[in-house]
Structures are given as C-alpha cells and as structure tokens.
Amino acid sequence: MIRVVRALILFLLAACAGAPAPVAFDGPSPERIAVLPLVAAAIEPDACRARDVVASERLEALGHRVVPAAVVASARASLPAARESAYPALGRTFDADAVLERSADVASSIDQGAPLVLVVRWRILRAASLAPLWDQSTTVRAGEIVAEHLTGPDPGDGREPYFTDAPIHGRGLGEHRSAERANTPLELIDLAERRLAARLPPSIGSMR
C-alpha cells in the first residue's frame, strides 16, 4: 500500500513538473483586456480573424474580461494612425486598463527549403501609460506534434483494441500511436498561442 501511495505521489509530481508555470504580471492584474487583431504576414485576413476569436476565448477561460479583437479593430479605424498612441483612447472607449498585442513572424534564420519556423509573441501593456505588464514569445517549427492518440495493439495479439481517439496520456502500449502535427502557418500559430495562454496567470478576480 505504501508503495502504491509513493508511486501516485511521484506520478502527480511529474505531471505538475511538466505543466508550464504561469508568468506573473509586472504589476497588478488587469481588470479588462482589449485584444488587438493578430499581426501576421502572408496570412489571409479571414484566417487571422478566426485566430482572434480563439485568443479571446482563451483569455476568458482564465477569468479575464475581454474586449474582442473585431470590436477593437472597428474602433481602432477611427483613431490616430500611430499604433500605441491609440491605446489610451481604446482604454477609455472600452473601459479597458490593458491591451494585448499579438504577432507572428517568420524566423529570420530559416533557410530556403527548411521547415517553416514562426516566432509568436503576446505583449500586454497598460492602456493609459503604455507600461509593459506581460511579454512572452514562443518559437514553433513545422512538424511539431500537437496531440498523440493510441491506435490500439496489433490485431493478432489477443487483446481488446483501444478506441482510436483515446488520449495517449496514462495508457499502455505507447508504441502504437498516431500523431497530429502542426504544419501550416495557422496550425503553428494556434499551437504557439495555446502555449502562451498556458503561461498567462489567471485573473485575480476569477480567484476570489
């Protein structure tokens, strides 16, 4: 029994160690965040807008109050041309005390014919003062595994096959796997933004 308990504790510790640790805000947690549209070269606007919606949903899942990128973009069109000079006005318009900038750039070191590499960045600034609150980036390369699934044992080994959509985590027969990989720019951006959202601390208000 003691061995079982010890094994369970070690398993839980390993699981916790593998989870990304949230990165604290450099100052008080923002009450309301205005999400700016994704800035990404060579990607269709409609595709970028789909990623904008997902980014807002990920912030809301952490308890943050969000002004969606589509609403911010509409208001932004009538504000000064200089990007950051519009932030105080955006803050007043939407009662937001912070703005989230999001960008995806092709890594400059990539060689022609090599796998696509993107650097995706999230930067949160105070709307009124432009003071940085949170700034993180991550690099993703085409071919990275997004998810793994068990495909089941070999047909002749006499055991019941697993469902093909069963998650790999916590199951046996790890040699029988199928992998989903991120290859397109949108798939890579989605993977990168998922990682960045995992680093973002939850809203203070949601923890009360």
Short mmCIF file of N, CA, C and O in Angstrom, two decimals, residues 20 38 43 50-51 54-55 58 102-104 116-122 134 136-148 179-200:
data_model
loop_
_atom_site.label_atom_id
_atom_site.label_comp_id
_atom_site.label_asym_id
_atom_site.label_seq_id
_atom_site.Cartn_x
_atom_site.Cartn_y
_atom_site.Cartn_z
N PRO A 20 3.37 23.99 -17.83
CA PRO A 20 4.04 25.29 -17.87
C PRO A 20 3.64 26.15 -16.69
O PRO A 20 2.47 26.19 -16.31
N LEU A 38 -4.55 39.94 -34.61
CA LEU A 38 -3.27 39.30 -34.87
C LEU A 38 -2.57 39.97 -36.04
O LEU A 38 -3.18 40.22 -37.08
N ILE A 43 -0.79 35.89 -44.29
CA ILE A 43 -1.91 35.07 -43.85
C ILE A 43 -3.20 35.82 -44.16
O ILE A 43 -3.30 37.02 -43.92
N ALA A 50 -10.19 34.39 -37.38
CA ALA A 50 -10.56 33.16 -36.67
C ALA A 50 -9.64 32.94 -35.47
O ALA A 50 -10.08 32.53 -34.39
N ARG A 51 -8.37 33.24 -35.62
CA ARG A 51 -7.42 33.11 -34.52
C ARG A 51 -7.71 34.16 -33.45
O ARG A 51 -7.49 33.92 -32.26
N VAL A 54 -10.38 32.82 -31.11
CA VAL A 54 -9.84 31.79 -30.22
C VAL A 54 -9.02 32.43 -29.10
O VAL A 54 -9.08 32.00 -27.94
N ALA A 55 -8.22 33.46 -29.44
CA ALA A 55 -7.41 34.13 -28.42
C ALA A 55 -8.29 34.73 -27.33
O ALA A 55 -7.99 34.62 -26.13
N ARG A 58 -9.57 32.02 -25.04
CA ARG A 58 -8.55 31.52 -24.12
C ARG A 58 -8.34 32.47 -22.94
O ARG A 58 -8.12 32.04 -21.81
N ARG A 102 -0.60 40.95 -30.40
CA ARG A 102 -0.26 39.60 -30.82
C ARG A 102 0.37 39.65 -32.20
O ARG A 102 -0.15 40.30 -33.09
N SER A 103 1.49 38.96 -32.36
CA SER A 103 2.17 38.96 -33.65
C SER A 103 2.75 37.58 -33.94
O SER A 103 3.04 36.80 -33.03
N ALA A 104 2.91 37.29 -35.23
CA ALA A 104 3.54 36.05 -35.67
C ALA A 104 4.50 36.39 -36.80
O ALA A 104 4.08 36.93 -37.84
N LEU A 116 9.09 25.51 -41.93
CA LEU A 116 8.64 26.82 -41.51
C LEU A 116 8.82 27.00 -40.01
O LEU A 116 8.45 26.12 -39.22
N VAL A 117 9.39 28.13 -39.61
CA VAL A 117 9.58 28.45 -38.19
C VAL A 117 8.94 29.81 -37.92
O VAL A 117 9.22 30.78 -38.62
N LEU A 118 8.06 29.85 -36.92
CA LEU A 118 7.40 31.10 -36.55
C LEU A 118 7.74 31.49 -35.12
O LEU A 118 7.88 30.62 -34.26
N VAL A 119 7.87 32.78 -34.91
CA VAL A 119 8.01 33.33 -33.56
C VAL A 119 6.72 34.08 -33.26
O VAL A 119 6.40 35.07 -33.92
N VAL A 120 5.98 33.61 -32.28
CA VAL A 120 4.69 34.21 -31.93
C VAL A 120 4.83 34.90 -30.58
O VAL A 120 5.37 34.32 -29.63
N ARG A 121 4.33 36.13 -30.53
CA ARG A 121 4.53 36.95 -29.32
C ARG A 121 3.22 37.51 -28.82
O ARG A 121 2.38 37.95 -29.61
N TRP A 122 3.05 37.50 -27.50
CA TRP A 122 1.96 38.21 -26.83
C TRP A 122 2.59 39.27 -25.93
O TRP A 122 3.48 38.97 -25.13
N TRP A 134 3.22 42.32 -19.35
CA TRP A 134 3.50 40.90 -19.61
C TRP A 134 3.98 40.78 -21.05
O TRP A 134 3.36 41.32 -21.96
N GLN A 136 5.73 37.78 -23.58
CA GLN A 136 6.24 36.43 -23.78
C GLN A 136 6.19 36.07 -25.25
O GLN A 136 5.30 36.51 -25.99
N SER A 137 7.15 35.26 -25.70
CA SER A 137 7.14 34.76 -27.07
C SER A 137 7.52 33.28 -27.06
O SER A 137 8.15 32.79 -26.11
N THR A 138 7.14 32.59 -28.11
CA THR A 138 7.50 31.18 -28.26
C THR A 138 7.77 30.90 -29.72
O THR A 138 7.20 31.54 -30.61
N THR A 139 8.66 29.96 -29.98
CA THR A 139 9.05 29.58 -31.33
C THR A 139 8.49 28.21 -31.65
O THR A 139 8.62 27.27 -30.85
N VAL A 140 7.84 28.09 -32.80
CA VAL A 140 7.27 26.81 -33.23
C VAL A 140 7.77 26.48 -34.62
O VAL A 140 7.97 27.36 -35.45
N ARG A 141 7.98 25.20 -34.87
CA ARG A 141 8.53 24.72 -36.13
C ARG A 141 7.55 23.73 -36.77
O ARG A 141 6.95 22.91 -36.07
N ALA A 142 7.39 23.82 -38.08
CA ALA A 142 6.51 22.90 -38.80
C ALA A 142 6.88 21.45 -38.50
O ALA A 142 8.06 21.09 -38.48
N GLY A 143 5.86 20.65 -38.22
CA GLY A 143 6.09 19.25 -37.90
C GLY A 143 5.99 18.94 -36.42
O GLY A 143 6.03 17.76 -36.04
N GLU A 144 5.85 19.97 -35.58
CA GLU A 144 5.73 19.72 -34.14
C GLU A 144 4.43 18.97 -33.85
O GLU A 144 3.39 19.22 -34.46
N ILE A 145 4.50 18.05 -32.88
CA ILE A 145 3.34 17.25 -32.51
C ILE A 145 2.38 18.09 -31.67
O ILE A 145 2.77 18.70 -30.68
N VAL A 146 1.13 18.11 -32.08
CA VAL A 146 0.08 18.82 -31.35
C VAL A 146 -0.60 17.88 -30.37
O VAL A 146 -0.90 18.25 -29.22
N ALA A 147 -0.87 16.66 -30.80
CA ALA A 147 -1.54 15.68 -29.94
C ALA A 147 -1.17 14.28 -30.41
O ALA A 147 -0.84 14.08 -31.59
N GLU A 148 -1.22 13.33 -29.49
CA GLU A 148 -0.96 11.93 -29.81
C GLU A 148 -2.15 11.09 -29.35
O GLU A 148 -2.79 11.38 -28.34
N ALA A 179 0.01 10.55 -34.51
CA ALA A 179 0.35 11.91 -34.07
C ALA A 179 -0.30 12.94 -34.99
O ALA A 179 -0.30 12.77 -36.22
N GLU A 180 -0.86 13.97 -34.39
CA GLU A 180 -1.32 15.14 -35.13
C GLU A 180 -0.21 16.18 -35.09
O GLU A 180 0.30 16.49 -34.00
N ARG A 181 0.15 16.72 -36.23
CA ARG A 181 1.27 17.67 -36.30
C ARG A 181 0.80 19.01 -36.85
O ARG A 181 -0.11 19.08 -37.68
N ALA A 182 1.44 20.06 -36.39
CA ALA A 182 1.18 21.41 -36.90
C ALA A 182 2.13 21.68 -38.06
O ALA A 182 3.35 21.60 -37.89
N ASN A 183 1.57 21.98 -39.22
CA ASN A 183 2.40 22.21 -40.40
C ASN A 183 2.12 23.55 -41.08
O ASN A 183 3.04 24.22 -41.52
N THR A 184 0.86 23.94 -41.15
CA THR A 184 0.51 25.20 -41.81
C THR A 184 0.76 26.37 -40.86
O THR A 184 0.83 26.19 -39.64
N PRO A 185 0.90 27.58 -41.40
CA PRO A 185 1.08 28.75 -40.53
C PRO A 185 -0.02 28.88 -39.48
O PRO A 185 0.26 29.19 -38.32
N LEU A 186 -1.28 28.64 -39.86
CA LEU A 186 -2.37 28.78 -38.89
C LEU A 186 -2.30 27.73 -37.80
O LEU A 186 -2.58 28.01 -36.64
N GLU A 187 -1.93 26.51 -38.17
CA GLU A 187 -1.79 25.46 -37.16
C GLU A 187 -0.66 25.79 -36.20
O GLU A 187 -0.76 25.55 -34.99
N LEU A 188 0.43 26.35 -36.72
CA LEU A 188 1.56 26.72 -35.87
C LEU A 188 1.19 27.88 -34.94
O LEU A 188 1.56 27.88 -33.76
N ILE A 189 0.46 28.86 -35.46
CA ILE A 189 0.04 29.98 -34.63
C ILE A 189 -0.89 29.50 -33.52
O ILE A 189 -0.78 29.93 -32.36
N ASP A 190 -1.81 28.60 -33.85
CA ASP A 190 -2.72 28.07 -32.84
C ASP A 190 -1.94 27.34 -31.75
O ASP A 190 -2.22 27.51 -30.56
N LEU A 191 -0.95 26.54 -32.14
CA LEU A 191 -0.13 25.82 -31.16
C LEU A 191 0.63 26.80 -30.28
O LEU A 191 0.67 26.66 -29.05
N ALA A 192 1.23 27.83 -30.90
CA ALA A 192 2.01 28.81 -30.14
C ALA A 192 1.13 29.60 -29.18
O ALA A 192 1.50 29.82 -28.01
N GLU A 193 -0.05 30.04 -29.64
CA GLU A 193 -0.92 30.82 -28.77
C GLU A 193 -1.48 29.97 -27.63
O GLU A 193 -1.73 30.49 -26.54
N ARG A 194 -1.67 28.69 -27.88
CA ARG A 194 -2.08 27.80 -26.79
C ARG A 194 -1.00 27.76 -25.71
O ARG A 194 -1.30 27.81 -24.51
N ARG A 195 0.25 27.69 -26.12
CA ARG A 195 1.35 27.67 -25.15
C ARG A 195 1.45 29.00 -24.39
O ARG A 195 1.69 29.02 -23.18
N LEU A 196 1.27 30.10 -25.10
CA LEU A 196 1.35 31.41 -24.45
C LEU A 196 0.21 31.59 -23.46
O LEU A 196 0.41 32.11 -22.36
N ALA A 197 -0.99 31.17 -23.83
CA ALA A 197 -2.12 31.27 -22.91
C ALA A 197 -1.89 30.44 -21.66
O ALA A 197 -2.32 30.81 -20.55
N ALA A 198 -1.19 29.31 -21.80
CA ALA A 198 -0.90 28.46 -20.64
C ALA A 198 0.06 29.13 -19.67
O ALA A 198 0.07 28.83 -18.48
N ARG A 199 0.87 30.06 -20.17
CA ARG A 199 1.81 30.78 -19.30
C ARG A 199 1.16 31.98 -18.60
O ARG A 199 1.67 32.48 -17.61
N LEU A 200 0.05 32.45 -19.16
CA LEU A 200 -0.59 33.66 -18.63
C LEU A 200 -1.24 33.36 -17.30
O LEU A 200 -1.96 32.36 -17.17
#
